[in-house]
C-alpha cells in the first residue's frame, strides 16, 4: 500500500521529531522551514539565554547530550548544536526544504458544516480520508516565487513564541507614536547580532516591559552595558515565582513535582472516585510542599525586601508553565540599583518616555523594549487561508481545544505539535510525535468525537482549577506523567516505566524513561 504524502511545517524541535518518527513508520514527509537552518526559536536568541530546565529533562529519549556539555543549564549555542547534531545523526536534513515559508493551507473537499456533523474524526475515525487533501502554499524566501503542494496530512510545528509579537494596545495618541524615543519588541532585539544589540542599549535609559525570561535576560544585558550610570527599569504587572535553582532547601524539586506521588496530590482529568478522594485528603500536603518551595525562593531572592512576593501559589505557577530560572545575580543588580523594578497594571507613552498608571511624573526613557510575549493563537489561525477552521484558536474563555493536545475533532487530517506547553517542551513534543506516528500508522484507534470532546472538557476543567488567570496558556505542567500515561495506553504501551513500586511512585520521570527498547537502560 502506497504511503500517504505528509507535510510538516517547521523544522524546530517538534518538526524534527515529527519527521524522525514518521520516517520510522515508512512515511516520507516533506518539511518546510522558513529559515535557512534548523533549530526554531533557538536560532535567534538573546546572547545570554540559557536552557530553563535541567538538560536531563530537555533531551531526546534516544540521543543523550554529549559528554562535552557538563553544565545542567547549557547556553543557547550548546542547545542549538545539540538539536542540529540530532538532525544530522538521524539524517533528517535531506527531508527539509529550507527557505520555504508556508503562507497558507486550505483543505479541499470539505464544507464548513461537514466536520460539525461527524460522529468520528475525519468522518471515519481514521487519519486519512478519501474526501479531500490539504493544499499547502509555500513561498521561496530567495526568489519570492510561490509553489503549491497537495498532501494527505499536515503537521503544524510552528511554535507559539515567535513571528507574531504581542503588542499592548494604547488609547489614541498615547501609544509609541507619542514617544520621541525608540520602541521595539524583544523579538526585534533577539534578531540583532550581539554587537548591534549591545550598541543599541549602550548609554541609554532603557525600560523593559515584562517579567518573563526574555525580559530578565535583556535587563541583565542592559546592566552589563550601562551599570549604575543608566539603570534599567523593568516594568511588570504581576510578581512570579521565578526560581533560583532546582534545589529548594537543598532538596531536588523533581522529587516534589515530577513523580507519581506528586501527581496523587492534585485532581486529574478523568480520575476515578478513589483518586479524587485521595487528592482531596492530601491537599494539606500539596499546600505544604508549595509553601516549602515558596519559602526557599523568597529567602534566596529576598523577595519581601523588594516587594516581589507573588499572591498566587507556586503550584499555580508550575501548572501554568510560567516557571523560569532567574539569571544569576539578577537580584544583586536590583539591590545595587542597576535594575529598578516597577509594578504597574497599565502604562502609556508620552514625548519623554512612559507614563505609569497612578503616577504623574513620566518615567524618562530613551528606549522601550516590549518583552510582552507572542500571539501564538493568532499565528496558528492565520495559517488557514479559509475562515472555515479559524475556530481552532478558541475564544477568550477557552484554551486551544485539542484532543491529547494534538488534534482537533472537527479538523481533518491535521495535527498540531508544540503549541501546548509542559515543564520541558522537547520531552512532551517527542511523546506527542510518537503518538501521532502510531496514529498515522494505524496503531492508535480514536474514540468518537463525543468522547474526545468530553475528555477535552475534563482537561479544560483541570486547567481552570490549577492555572487561574493563566488558564489559556495550554499547559500540562504539573501532570506530565498522567498525560503520558494516556498516550502510552493509546499506543498499547505499559505506562509504568520504572522498576519496582517504590521507584514507580517516588522517582522522577523524564525522557529516558520512554526511550525505545534498544536505547533504554
PDB file of N, CA and C in Angstrom, residues 125-127 434-446 487 490-492:
ATOM      1  N   UNK A 125     -13.030   8.114  11.555  1.00  0.00           N
ATOM      2  CA  UNK A 125     -12.201   7.735  12.693  1.00  0.00           C
ATOM      3  C   UNK A 125     -10.770   7.402  12.335  1.00  0.00           C
ATOM      4  N   UNK A 126     -10.407   7.571  11.053  1.00  0.00           N
ATOM      5  CA  UNK A 126      -9.070   7.254  10.571  1.00  0.00           C
ATOM      6  C   UNK A 126      -8.311   8.544  10.263  1.00  0.00           C
ATOM      7  N   UNK A 127      -6.968   8.481  10.258  1.00  0.00           N
ATOM      8  CA  UNK A 127      -6.196   9.704   9.987  1.00  0.00           C
ATOM      9  C   UNK A 127      -6.294  10.188   8.549  1.00  0.00           C
ATOM     10  N   UNK A 434       5.506  10.569  18.777  1.00  0.00           N
ATOM     11  CA  UNK A 434       5.443   9.108  18.759  1.00  0.00           C
ATOM     12  C   UNK A 434       3.981   8.645  18.702  1.00  0.00           C
ATOM     13  N   UNK A 435       3.116   9.316  19.478  1.00  0.00           N
ATOM     14  CA  UNK A 435       1.684   9.008  19.445  1.00  0.00           C
ATOM     15  C   UNK A 435       1.118   9.257  18.050  1.00  0.00           C
ATOM     16  N   UNK A 436       1.493  10.389  17.464  1.00  0.00           N
ATOM     17  CA  UNK A 436       0.979  10.745  16.138  1.00  0.00           C
ATOM     18  C   UNK A 436       1.457   9.755  15.081  1.00  0.00           C
ATOM     19  N   UNK A 437       2.706   9.344  15.155  1.00  0.00           N
ATOM     20  CA  UNK A 437       3.230   8.365  14.200  1.00  0.00           C
ATOM     21  C   UNK A 437       2.461   7.046  14.299  1.00  0.00           C
ATOM     22  N   UNK A 438       2.142   6.642  15.525  1.00  0.00           N
ATOM     23  CA  UNK A 438       1.354   5.417  15.710  1.00  0.00           C
ATOM     24  C   UNK A 438      -0.067   5.590  15.169  1.00  0.00           C
ATOM     25  N   UNK A 439      -0.628   6.788  15.357  1.00  0.00           N
ATOM     26  CA  UNK A 439      -1.960   7.071  14.823  1.00  0.00           C
ATOM     27  C   UNK A 439      -1.962   6.977  13.300  1.00  0.00           C
ATOM     28  N   UNK A 440      -0.986   7.611  12.667  1.00  0.00           N
ATOM     29  CA  UNK A 440      -0.920   7.609  11.213  1.00  0.00           C
ATOM     30  C   UNK A 440      -0.637   6.215  10.660  1.00  0.00           C
ATOM     31  N   UNK A 441       0.011   5.403  11.444  1.00  0.00           N
ATOM     32  CA  UNK A 441       0.331   4.037  11.025  1.00  0.00           C
ATOM     33  C   UNK A 441      -0.788   3.050  11.333  1.00  0.00           C
ATOM     34  N   UNK A 442      -1.842   3.546  11.975  1.00  0.00           N
ATOM     35  CA  UNK A 442      -2.996   2.701  12.233  1.00  0.00           C
ATOM     36  C   UNK A 442      -3.008   1.981  13.561  1.00  0.00           C
ATOM     37  N   UNK A 443      -2.025   2.231  14.423  1.00  0.00           N
ATOM     38  CA  UNK A 443      -1.946   1.511  15.700  1.00  0.00           C
ATOM     39  C   UNK A 443      -2.791   2.150  16.795  1.00  0.00           C
ATOM     40  N   UNK A 444      -3.075   3.441  16.685  1.00  0.00           N
ATOM     41  CA  UNK A 444      -3.901   4.142  17.667  1.00  0.00           C
ATOM     42  C   UNK A 444      -5.315   4.284  17.115  1.00  0.00           C
ATOM     43  N   UNK A 445      -6.283   3.850  17.891  1.00  0.00           N
ATOM     44  CA  UNK A 445      -7.680   3.968  17.499  1.00  0.00           C
ATOM     45  C   UNK A 445      -8.338   5.077  18.306  1.00  0.00           C
ATOM     46  N   UNK A 446      -8.944   6.001  17.607  1.00  0.00           N
ATOM     47  CA  UNK A 446      -9.557   7.142  18.276  1.00  0.00           C
ATOM     48  C   UNK A 446     -10.981   6.844  18.718  1.00  0.00           C
ATOM     49  N   UNK A 487      -1.194   8.743  26.651  1.00  0.00           N
ATOM     50  CA  UNK A 487      -0.589   8.475  25.343  1.00  0.00           C
ATOM     51  C   UNK A 487      -0.100   7.033  25.255  1.00  0.00           C
ATOM     52  N   UNK A 490      -2.959   4.636  24.798  1.00  0.00           N
ATOM     53  CA  UNK A 490      -3.451   4.716  23.417  1.00  0.00           C
ATOM     54  C   UNK A 490      -2.578   3.896  22.475  1.00  0.00           C
ATOM     55  N   UNK A 491      -1.262   3.915  22.717  1.00  0.00           N
ATOM     56  CA  UNK A 491      -0.309   3.229  21.837  1.00  0.00           C
ATOM     57  C   UNK A 491      -0.114   1.762  22.186  1.00  0.00           C
ATOM     58  N   UNK A 492      -0.764   1.327  23.268  1.00  0.00           N
ATOM     59  CA  UNK A 492      -0.614  -0.061  23.686  1.00  0.00           C
ATOM     60  C   UNK A 492       0.654  -0.332  24.463  1.00  0.00           C
TER      61      UNK A 492
END
